[in-house]
């Protein structure tokens, strides 16, 4: 096997990683935007608590987060019966990998979007309200387009985080080649066996390439926004 | 359409207690900074909650109504244009958000404010005056039942103000909605006001038609000596054949002015400051001043300073002159006395001449 030809398992790890990262960001974005808006603009009892909760995955050891996910969404977990009725299985599946990645990326996405909401001039919102914009239209036509660069930044940083997620993922969904093995867990598996330098090199190469590409893409998109 | 309000509110140690009755036309809310002018406007637009009282726009009670349902167009001190939209986008946004369909047409507004050449630009590419014109157009296109202008010219320099004032005059003459105009600039007030509400320390202290309030001696402490004076509405006459100077007629006589940009037959509105008028008890002769008006003294106001404000009537028009206590006594000025008012043609501030 040459240096550049991928084995099936490696190819599956690559596509799974992309799918997991993409799906986790897509699922997180709307919720993260709502949470960021609430944290940035609303004063209520429990504000600090919500803020701490959102940031928890950032400071907890990932393995703890993964274990907590098992406790919550495992077959015998708190939501196990509900998931079973819905016919969903998360633990030890690709969907579960996406959930773990989403939870881990969530605080980073919220932070990026919250920053852009906080830098919004509330005077613009006042002006839009006097023009007749209801709260929903205000959000859709004024706030959303203005914070789009922040959402984009959150998506990219979240994508990169999800791509590299390891601890929570391996705890929650294990490391099953072709099913739940992402690039990160594949690299980990390869490191356990001697003589896998070529495969290891390829996976590390992909990892760097994907992260770098994501950053580059966000830079180009952000610049296009500014130019307008 | 009218706006009526009688409100009390208390915020951050400041209390506002204001009454207002604004018919169609421009009602200028005048007062020093901190007198509650902006707070009043924000209450009308629903941007700040009112503690007590009522606000009615077009006889509909607006208490507790959200700002976006009030149909109050608001122009702030800064333009506050949406930066992600072009000028056209900003105008269309207002049209789309406006609750009422029947407003001024897009073409009318863009013509009135000369916005056509700006439509494709983004707000960052506009000058201060252009941006404020767009903000005004945007407010008009939201189909407002009432327009609140909060010192819309305060951020602009003198020349720009002079260029925008004619747009506001046109707006005043062409729309049928009440316009609440907040300013602390006496010249702006004199040019635009149909009605005046004077604010002091959170209270509305005096209100009425502009020509009466400005010439009311009791208003002098609130207007300040420089702002007190007469606003005269008149009509441009053909220039004086001997001197070539401009002439305007008003209810009570004629005035000679150095220059008028308005064409003959056009409406004109000028302001004569109380301190630019000299009084005499006899008809003076051989004088360099060109305007001598004969009037009858109708009111006095003694202030804290050395001056006396003398109100006199020329025909149907009220004038205000400021003389010293000493002169008033020496001349023996009394109510009902006939006086001659001397006004230098150069006393007319070109910036204060409007249409």
Coordinates of C-alpha atoms in Angstrom, one line a residue:
Chain A
X1 CA 0.0 0.0 0.0
X2 CA 1.5 3.3 -1.0
X3 CA 1.8 6.4 1.2
X4 CA -1.2 8.2 -0.3
X5 CA -3.7 5.4 -0.8
X6 CA -6.3 5.3 2.0
X7 CA -7.6 2.1 3.6
X8 CA -11.4 1.8 4.0
X9 CA -11.2 2.3 7.7
X10 CA -9.1 5.5 7.3
X11 CA -11.5 6.8 4.6
X12 CA -14.4 6.1 6.9
X13 CA -12.7 7.9 9.8
X14 CA -12.2 10.9 7.6
X15 CA -15.8 11.1 6.3
X16 CA -17.2 10.4 9.7
X17 CA -15.2 13.2 11.2
X18 CA -16.4 15.6 8.6
X19 CA -20.0 14.4 9.2
X20 CA -19.7 14.6 12.9
X21 CA -18.2 18.1 12.9
X22 CA -20.7 19.4 10.3
X23 CA -23.7 17.9 12.0
X24 CA -22.7 19.1 15.5
X25 CA -22.2 22.7 14.3
X26 CA -25.5 22.7 12.4
X27 CA -27.4 21.4 15.4
X28 CA -25.6 23.8 17.8
X29 CA -25.8 27.0 15.9
X30 CA -29.5 27.9 16.4
X31 CA -29.5 26.9 20.0
X32 CA -26.2 28.6 20.6
X33 CA -27.5 31.8 18.9
X34 CA -30.6 31.8 21.1
X35 CA -28.5 31.2 24.3
X36 CA -26.0 33.8 23.3
X37 CA -28.8 36.3 22.8
X38 CA -30.4 35.5 26.1
X39 CA -27.0 35.8 27.9
X40 CA -26.1 39.0 26.1
X41 CA -29.4 40.9 26.4
X42 CA -31.6 39.5 29.1
X43 CA -31.3 40.1 32.8
X44 CA -33.0 37.4 34.9
X45 CA -32.6 35.3 37.9
X46 CA -30.2 32.4 37.1
X47 CA -28.3 34.3 34.5
X48 CA -24.9 33.4 36.1
X49 CA -26.1 29.8 36.5
X50 CA -27.0 29.5 32.8
X51 CA -23.7 31.1 31.9
X52 CA -21.8 28.6 34.1
X53 CA -23.7 25.7 32.7
X54 CA -22.9 26.7 29.1
X55 CA -19.3 26.9 29.9
X56 CA -19.1 23.7 31.9
X57 CA -17.9 21.5 29.0
X58 CA -15.0 23.9 28.5
X59 CA -13.6 23.4 32.0
X60 CA -14.7 19.8 32.9
X61 CA -12.3 17.0 31.9
X62 CA -13.7 15.8 28.6
X63 CA -13.9 12.3 29.9
X64 CA -16.3 13.5 32.7
X65 CA -18.5 15.2 30.1
X66 CA -18.5 11.9 28.1
X67 CA -19.5 10.0 31.2
X68 CA -22.2 12.4 32.0
X69 CA -23.5 12.0 28.5
X70 CA -23.6 8.3 29.0
X71 CA -25.5 8.8 32.3
X72 CA -28.0 11.0 30.5
X73 CA -28.4 9.4 27.0
X74 CA -27.1 5.9 27.5
X75 CA -29.5 3.0 27.2
X76 CA -29.9 2.9 30.9
X77 CA -29.5 6.7 31.3
X78 CA -32.0 9.3 32.4
X79 CA -33.4 9.9 28.9
X80 CA -32.8 6.2 27.8
X81 CA -36.5 5.2 27.9
X82 CA -37.5 8.4 25.9
X83 CA -34.9 7.7 23.3
X84 CA -36.0 4.1 23.0
X85 CA -39.6 5.2 22.4
X86 CA -38.3 7.5 19.7
X87 CA -36.2 4.7 18.2
X88 CA -33.0 6.6 18.7
X89 CA -29.8 5.3 19.9
X90 CA -27.0 7.7 20.8
X91 CA -24.5 5.8 22.9
X92 CA -21.9 4.0 20.6
X93 CA -23.3 5.5 17.4
X94 CA -22.2 8.2 15.0
X95 CA -25.2 10.4 16.0
X96 CA -23.9 10.1 19.6
X97 CA -20.4 11.2 18.4
X98 CA -22.0 14.3 16.9
X99 CA -23.9 15.0 20.1
X100 CA -20.6 14.7 22.1
X101 CA -18.8 17.0 19.7
X102 CA -21.8 19.5 19.8
X103 CA -21.7 19.7 23.6
X104 CA -18.0 20.2 23.6
X105 CA -18.1 22.9 20.9
X106 CA -21.2 24.6 22.3
X107 CA -19.4 27.0 24.8
X108 CA -17.0 28.2 22.1
X109 CA -19.8 28.9 19.6
X110 CA -21.9 30.7 22.2
X111 CA -18.9 32.9 23.2
X112 CA -18.2 34.0 19.6
X113 CA -21.9 34.8 18.9
X114 CA -22.4 36.5 22.3
X115 CA -19.4 38.8 21.6
X116 CA -20.9 40.0 18.4
X117 CA -24.3 40.5 20.0
X118 CA -22.7 42.6 22.7
X119 CA -20.9 44.7 20.2
X120 CA -24.2 45.5 18.5
X121 CA -25.3 49.1 19.0
X122 CA -28.7 48.9 20.8
X123 CA -29.5 52.3 19.3
X124 CA -29.9 50.6 15.9
X125 CA -32.5 48.3 17.5
X126 CA -34.3 51.3 18.9
X127 CA -34.4 52.9 15.5
X128 CA -35.8 49.7 13.9
X129 CA -38.5 49.4 16.5
X130 CA -39.7 53.0 15.9
X131 CA -39.9 52.1 12.2
X132 CA -42.4 49.3 13.1
X133 CA -40.2 46.2 13.4
X134 CA -41.7 43.6 15.8
X135 CA -39.3 41.7 18.0
X136 CA -39.2 38.8 15.6
X137 CA -38.7 40.9 12.5
X138 CA -36.1 42.9 14.4
X139 CA -34.2 39.7 15.0
X140 CA -34.5 38.4 11.5
X141 CA -33.9 41.6 9.5
X142 CA -31.5 43.5 11.8
X143 CA -29.8 41.5 14.5
X144 CA -29.2 38.3 12.5
X145 CA -27.5 40.0 9.5
X146 CA -25.5 42.2 11.7
X147 CA -24.1 39.4 13.9
X148 CA -23.6 37.1 10.9
X149 CA -19.8 37.5 11.1
X150 CA -20.0 36.4 14.7
X151 CA -22.1 33.4 13.8
X152 CA -19.6 32.5 11.1
X153 CA -16.7 32.8 13.5
X154 CA -18.6 30.6 16.0
X155 CA -19.3 28.0 13.3
X156 CA -15.7 27.8 12.3
X157 CA -14.3 27.6 15.8
X158 CA -17.0 25.0 16.6
X159 CA -16.2 23.0 13.5
X160 CA -12.5 22.9 14.4
X161 CA -13.3 21.9 18.0
X162 CA -15.7 19.2 16.9
X163 CA -13.1 17.9 14.4
X164 CA -10.5 17.4 17.2
X165 CA -12.9 16.3 20.0
X166 CA -11.5 13.1 21.5
X167 CA -12.1 12.6 25.3
X168 CA -15.9 13.0 25.5
X169 CA -16.4 11.2 22.2
X170 CA -14.4 8.1 23.0
X171 CA -16.0 7.9 26.4
X172 CA -19.6 8.3 25.1
X173 CA -19.4 6.4 21.8
X174 CA -16.2 4.4 22.1
X175 CA -13.8 3.8 19.2
X176 CA -15.5 1.5 16.7
X177 CA -13.7 1.5 13.3
X178 CA -16.2 2.4 10.5
X179 CA -18.9 3.4 13.0
X180 CA -17.7 5.8 15.7
X181 CA -14.0 6.1 14.9
X182 CA -13.2 9.7 14.0
X183 CA -9.8 11.0 12.8
X184 CA -8.8 11.8 16.4
X185 CA -9.7 8.4 17.8
X186 CA -8.1 6.7 14.7
X187 CA -4.9 8.5 15.5
X188 CA -5.1 7.3 19.1
X189 CA -5.7 3.7 17.9
X190 CA -2.8 3.9 15.5
X191 CA -0.5 5.1 18.3
X192 CA -1.3 2.0 20.3
X193 CA 0.3 -0.3 17.6
X194 CA 4.0 0.0 16.5
X195 CA 4.8 0.3 12.7
X196 CA 1.8 2.4 11.7
X197 CA 3.8 5.6 10.8
X198 CA 2.5 5.9 7.2
X199 CA -1.2 5.7 8.3
X200 CA -0.5 7.9 11.3
X201 CA 1.1 10.5 9.0
X202 CA -1.8 10.5 6.6
X203 CA -4.4 11.0 9.4
X204 CA -2.3 13.7 11.1
X205 CA -2.0 15.4 7.6
X206 CA -5.7 15.3 7.1
X207 CA -6.3 16.7 10.6
X208 CA -4.0 19.7 9.9
X209 CA -5.4 20.2 6.4
X210 CA -9.0 20.3 7.6
X211 CA -8.4 22.6 10.5
X212 CA -6.3 24.9 8.4
X213 CA -8.8 24.9 5.6
X214 CA -11.6 25.8 7.9
X215 CA -9.7 28.8 9.3
X216 CA -8.8 29.9 5.8
X217 CA -12.4 29.7 4.7
X218 CA -13.7 31.8 7.6
X219 CA -11.0 34.4 7.0
X220 CA -12.1 34.7 3.3
X221 CA -15.8 34.9 4.2
X222 CA -15.2 37.4 7.0
X223 CA -13.2 39.6 4.7
X224 CA -16.0 39.5 2.1
X225 CA -18.5 40.6 4.7
X226 CA -16.3 43.5 5.8
X227 CA -15.7 44.7 2.2
X228 CA -19.5 45.0 1.7
Chain B
X1 CA -54.1 64.4 13.3
X2 CA -52.9 65.5 16.8
X3 CA -50.7 64.3 19.6
X4 CA -51.9 65.0 23.1
X5 CA -50.1 64.0 26.3
X6 CA -50.1 64.7 30.0
X7 CA -47.5 62.5 31.6
X8 CA -45.5 62.1 34.8
X9 CA -42.4 59.9 34.9
X10 CA -39.5 59.5 37.2
X11 CA -36.2 58.1 36.1
X12 CA -32.7 58.1 37.8
X13 CA -33.7 60.9 40.1
X14 CA -35.1 63.0 37.2
X15 CA -38.8 63.7 37.1
X16 CA -40.7 64.8 34.1
X17 CA -44.1 66.4 34.3
X18 CA -45.3 67.5 30.9
X19 CA -48.4 68.5 29.1
X20 CA -48.5 68.9 25.3
X21 CA -51.1 69.4 22.6
X22 CA -49.5 69.2 19.2
X23 CA -51.7 69.7 16.1
X24 CA -50.5 69.2 12.5
X25 CA -47.4 71.3 11.8
X26 CA -44.2 71.7 13.7
X27 CA -44.3 71.9 17.5
X28 CA -40.9 72.8 18.8
X29 CA -40.0 71.6 22.2
X30 CA -37.4 74.1 23.4
X31 CA -35.3 74.1 26.5
X32 CA -31.8 73.8 27.9
X33 CA -30.1 70.4 27.9
X34 CA -31.4 68.4 30.8
X35 CA -34.8 69.9 30.8
X36 CA -36.5 66.7 29.7
X37 CA -37.0 67.3 26.0
X38 CA -35.6 64.0 24.8
X39 CA -37.3 62.1 27.6
X40 CA -40.6 63.5 26.4
X41 CA -40.0 62.4 22.8
X42 CA -38.9 58.9 23.9
X43 CA -42.1 58.6 26.0
X44 CA -44.2 59.5 22.9
X45 CA -42.4 56.9 20.9
X46 CA -42.8 54.3 23.7
X47 CA -39.0 53.9 24.1
X48 CA -39.2 54.7 27.8
X49 CA -42.2 53.7 29.9
X50 CA -44.4 56.4 31.5
X51 CA -45.4 56.2 35.1
X52 CA -48.6 58.0 35.0
X53 CA -50.8 60.0 32.6
X54 CA -51.8 59.5 29.0
X55 CA -50.4 59.8 25.5
X56 CA -52.8 59.9 22.6
X57 CA -51.9 59.9 19.0
X58 CA -54.7 60.7 16.7
X59 CA -57.1 60.3 19.7
X60 CA -55.9 56.7 20.2
X61 CA -54.5 56.0 23.7
X62 CA -51.0 54.7 23.4
X63 CA -50.3 53.8 27.0
X64 CA -48.6 50.4 27.2
X65 CA -48.4 50.1 23.4
X66 CA -45.1 48.7 22.1
X67 CA -43.0 51.1 20.1
X68 CA -43.3 49.2 16.9
X69 CA -47.1 49.5 17.0
X70 CA -47.2 53.2 17.7
X71 CA -46.4 54.5 14.2
X72 CA -44.2 57.2 15.5
X73 CA -41.4 58.1 13.1
X74 CA -38.3 59.0 15.1
X75 CA -35.2 60.8 13.9
X76 CA -32.4 60.6 16.5
X77 CA -29.5 63.0 17.0
X78 CA -27.4 60.5 15.0
X79 CA -28.7 58.9 11.8
X80 CA -28.8 55.3 13.2
X81 CA -29.0 53.9 9.7
X82 CA -28.8 50.1 9.4
X83 CA -25.2 49.5 8.3
X84 CA -25.8 46.2 6.4
X85 CA -28.3 47.8 4.1
X86 CA -27.9 50.4 1.3
X87 CA -29.8 53.7 1.4
X88 CA -32.5 52.0 -0.7
X89 CA -32.5 49.0 1.6
X90 CA -32.9 51.3 4.6
X91 CA -35.9 53.1 3.0
X92 CA -37.5 49.8 1.8
X93 CA -37.0 48.4 5.3
X94 CA -39.0 51.3 6.8
X95 CA -41.7 50.8 4.1
X96 CA -41.9 47.1 4.8
X97 CA -42.0 47.5 8.6
X98 CA -44.6 50.3 8.6
X99 CA -47.9 49.1 9.8
X100 CA -50.1 51.4 7.7
X101 CA -50.0 51.0 4.0
X102 CA -51.1 54.5 3.1
X103 CA -48.0 56.6 3.8
X104 CA -46.1 59.0 1.6
X105 CA -45.0 57.4 -1.6
X106 CA -41.4 56.4 -2.1
X107 CA -41.0 58.8 -5.0
X108 CA -42.5 61.7 -3.0
X109 CA -40.1 61.2 -0.2
X110 CA -37.0 60.6 -2.3
X111 CA -37.8 63.7 -4.3
X112 CA -38.5 65.8 -1.2
X113 CA -35.2 64.9 0.4
X114 CA -33.2 64.5 -2.9
X115 CA -32.2 61.0 -2.1
X116 CA -32.2 59.6 -5.6
X117 CA -28.5 59.8 -6.2
X118 CA -27.7 58.2 -2.9
X119 CA -29.9 55.1 -3.2
X120 CA -27.2 52.5 -4.0
X121 CA -24.7 53.7 -1.3
X122 CA -24.1 52.1 2.0
X123 CA -24.4 54.3 5.1
X124 CA -20.6 54.4 5.7
X125 CA -20.2 56.2 2.4
X126 CA -22.6 59.0 3.3
X127 CA -21.8 62.4 4.8
X128 CA -23.4 63.5 8.0
X129 CA -26.0 65.6 6.2
X130 CA -26.8 63.0 3.7
X131 CA -27.2 60.3 6.4
X132 CA -29.5 62.5 8.4
X133 CA -31.7 63.2 5.2
X134 CA -31.9 59.4 4.7
X135 CA -32.9 59.0 8.4
X136 CA -35.6 61.5 7.9
X137 CA -36.8 59.8 4.7
X138 CA -36.8 56.5 6.4
X139 CA -38.9 57.8 9.2
X140 CA -41.4 59.3 6.7
X141 CA -41.7 56.0 4.8
X142 CA -42.7 54.0 7.9
X143 CA -46.1 55.7 7.5
X144 CA -46.0 57.6 10.8
X145 CA -48.9 59.2 12.4
X146 CA -46.5 61.5 14.2
X147 CA -42.9 62.4 13.6
X148 CA -40.4 63.0 16.5
X149 CA -37.3 64.8 15.6
X150 CA -34.7 64.9 18.4
X151 CA -32.2 67.6 17.6
X152 CA -31.7 66.1 14.1
X153 CA -29.3 68.9 13.2
X154 CA -27.3 69.1 16.3
X155 CA -24.5 66.9 15.0
X156 CA -24.1 68.9 11.8
X157 CA -22.0 72.1 11.3
X158 CA -23.5 75.5 10.6
X159 CA -23.3 75.2 6.8
X160 CA -24.9 71.8 6.7
X161 CA -27.7 72.9 9.0
X162 CA -28.5 75.7 6.6
X163 CA -28.6 73.2 3.8
X164 CA -31.0 70.8 5.6
X165 CA -33.4 73.4 7.1
X166 CA -35.1 74.0 3.7
X167 CA -35.9 70.3 3.5
X168 CA -37.5 70.5 6.9
X169 CA -39.5 73.5 5.9
X170 CA -40.7 71.7 2.9
X171 CA -41.6 68.7 5.0
X172 CA -43.5 71.0 7.4
X173 CA -45.5 72.5 4.5
X174 CA -46.2 69.2 2.8
X175 CA -47.2 66.7 5.5
X176 CA -50.3 66.8 7.5
X177 CA -48.9 65.0 10.6
X178 CA -47.8 66.5 13.9
X179 CA -44.0 67.0 14.0
X180 CA -42.5 67.2 17.5
X181 CA -39.2 68.9 17.1
X182 CA -36.7 69.1 20.0
X183 CA -34.0 71.7 19.9
X184 CA -32.1 74.1 22.0
X185 CA -31.2 76.3 19.1
X186 CA -33.3 79.4 19.0
X187 CA -32.7 80.1 15.3
X188 CA -33.9 76.6 14.4
X189 CA -37.0 77.1 16.5
X190 CA -37.7 80.5 15.0
X191 CA -37.5 79.1 11.5
X192 CA -39.5 75.9 11.9
X193 CA -42.0 76.4 14.8
X194 CA -45.7 76.6 14.3
X195 CA -46.2 75.9 18.0
X196 CA -43.8 76.1 20.8
X197 CA -43.5 74.2 24.1
X198 CA -41.0 75.6 26.6
X199 CA -39.4 73.1 28.9
X200 CA -37.6 73.8 32.1
X201 CA -36.4 71.3 34.7
X202 CA -38.6 68.5 33.6
X203 CA -41.7 70.7 33.3
X204 CA -43.6 72.2 30.3
X205 CA -43.8 75.8 31.5
X206 CA -45.4 77.6 28.5
X207 CA -46.9 76.7 25.2
X208 CA -48.8 78.2 22.3
X209 CA -48.5 79.4 18.7
X210 CA -44.9 80.4 17.8
X211 CA -45.7 84.0 17.0
X212 CA -47.3 84.5 20.4
X213 CA -44.8 82.6 22.5
X214 CA -41.8 84.2 21.0
X215 CA -43.2 87.7 21.5
X216 CA -44.5 86.9 25.0
X217 CA -42.5 88.9 27.5
X218 CA -43.3 86.2 30.1
X219 CA -41.4 83.7 27.9
X220 CA -38.2 85.7 27.9
X221 CA -36.7 84.0 31.1
X222 CA -37.1 80.6 29.4
X223 CA -36.1 81.6 25.9
X224 CA -33.1 83.7 27.0
X225 CA -32.6 87.3 26.0
X226 CA -30.9 86.4 22.7
X227 CA -33.7 84.0 21.6
X228 CA -36.6 86.3 22.5
X229 CA -38.0 88.2 19.6
X230 CA -40.6 88.2 16.9
X231 CA -41.3 85.7 14.1
X232 CA -42.9 87.5 11.2
X233 CA -44.7 85.6 8.5
X234 CA -44.9 87.6 5.3
X235 CA -44.7 87.7 1.6
X236 CA -41.9 88.7 -0.7
X237 CA -42.6 91.9 -2.6
X238 CA -40.8 93.4 -5.6
X239 CA -37.4 95.0 -4.6
X240 CA -37.4 98.7 -3.6
X241 CA -37.0 100.7 -6.9
X242 CA -34.7 103.4 -5.3
X243 CA -32.5 101.3 -3.1
X244 CA -32.7 97.9 -4.8
X245 CA -33.1 96.3 -1.4
X246 CA -35.5 93.4 -0.8
X247 CA -39.0 94.1 0.6
X248 CA -41.4 91.9 2.4
X249 CA -45.0 92.7 3.5
X250 CA -46.6 91.4 6.7
X251 CA -49.8 91.9 8.6
X252 CA -49.0 95.4 9.8
X253 CA -46.7 96.9 7.2
X254 CA -43.5 96.3 5.2
X255 CA -39.9 95.6 6.0
X256 CA -36.8 96.3 4.0
X257 CA -34.2 93.6 4.1
X258 CA -30.7 93.4 2.5
X259 CA -31.5 90.2 0.6
X260 CA -34.1 87.5 0.1
X261 CA -33.4 84.4 -1.8
X262 CA -37.1 83.6 -2.1
X263 CA -38.8 84.7 -5.4
X264 CA -41.4 87.6 -5.4
X265 CA -44.8 86.4 -4.2
X266 CA -43.3 83.6 -2.1
X267 CA -44.0 83.1 1.6
X268 CA -41.2 84.2 3.9
X269 CA -40.6 84.0 7.6
X270 CA -38.1 86.1 9.4
X271 CA -37.0 86.6 13.0
X272 CA -36.2 89.9 14.6
X273 CA -34.4 89.6 17.9
X274 CA -35.7 91.8 20.7
X275 CA -32.2 93.3 21.2
X276 CA -32.0 94.4 17.5
X277 CA -34.9 96.8 17.9
X278 CA -34.5 100.5 19.1
X279 CA -37.6 102.3 20.4
X280 CA -38.4 106.0 20.1
X281 CA -41.5 107.9 21.3
X282 CA -41.4 110.3 18.4
X283 CA -41.0 109.7 14.7
X284 CA -37.3 109.9 14.1
X285 CA -36.0 111.5 10.9
X286 CA -32.8 111.6 9.1
X287 CA -31.8 108.1 10.3
X288 CA -29.6 105.5 8.7
X289 CA -31.9 102.7 9.7
X290 CA -34.4 101.8 6.9
X291 CA -37.2 100.3 8.9
X292 CA -39.3 102.4 11.2
X293 CA -42.5 100.7 12.4
X294 CA -45.3 102.5 14.3
X295 CA -46.8 100.4 17.1
X296 CA -48.7 100.4 20.4
X297 CA -47.2 99.1 23.6
X298 CA -49.2 96.0 24.8
X299 CA -47.1 94.4 27.6
X300 CA -44.0 94.8 29.8
X301 CA -41.7 92.3 31.4
X302 CA -39.2 93.3 34.1
X303 CA -36.4 90.8 34.5
X304 CA -33.7 90.4 37.1
X305 CA -31.2 92.2 35.0
X306 CA -31.1 95.9 34.0
X307 CA -33.3 95.3 30.9
X308 CA -37.1 95.6 30.3
X309 CA -38.9 93.7 27.6
X310 CA -41.5 95.8 25.8
X311 CA -44.1 94.1 23.7
X312 CA -45.8 96.2 21.1
X313 CA -48.3 95.6 18.4
X314 CA -47.9 96.7 14.8
X315 CA -51.1 95.9 13.0
X316 CA -51.8 92.3 13.9
X317 CA -48.2 91.4 14.6
X318 CA -46.6 91.3 18.0
X319 CA -43.0 92.6 18.4
X320 CA -40.7 92.5 21.3
X321 CA -38.0 95.1 22.1
X322 CA -35.4 95.0 24.8
X323 CA -34.5 98.4 26.4
X324 CA -32.8 99.3 29.7
X325 CA -34.9 100.1 32.8
X326 CA -33.3 103.5 32.7
X327 CA -34.5 104.2 29.2
X328 CA -38.0 102.9 29.9
X329 CA -38.3 105.4 32.8
X330 CA -36.7 108.3 31.0
X331 CA -38.9 107.8 28.0
X332 CA -41.9 107.3 30.2
X333 CA -43.1 104.2 28.4
X334 CA -46.6 103.1 29.5
X335 CA -49.2 100.6 28.2
X336 CA -51.1 101.8 25.2
X337 CA -48.5 104.3 24.3
X338 CA -47.6 104.8 20.6
X339 CA -43.9 104.0 19.9
X340 CA -41.7 103.9 16.9
X341 CA -39.5 100.9 16.4
X342 CA -36.3 101.2 14.5
X343 CA -34.9 98.0 12.9
X344 CA -31.7 98.0 11.0
X345 CA -31.9 96.1 7.7
X346 CA -28.6 94.4 8.6
X347 CA -30.2 93.0 11.8
X348 CA -31.8 90.2 9.9
X349 CA -29.8 87.1 10.3
X350 CA -29.8 85.4 6.9
X351 CA -29.7 82.0 8.7
X352 CA -33.0 82.9 10.4
X353 CA -34.8 83.7 7.2
X354 CA -36.9 80.8 6.1
X355 CA -39.9 80.1 3.9

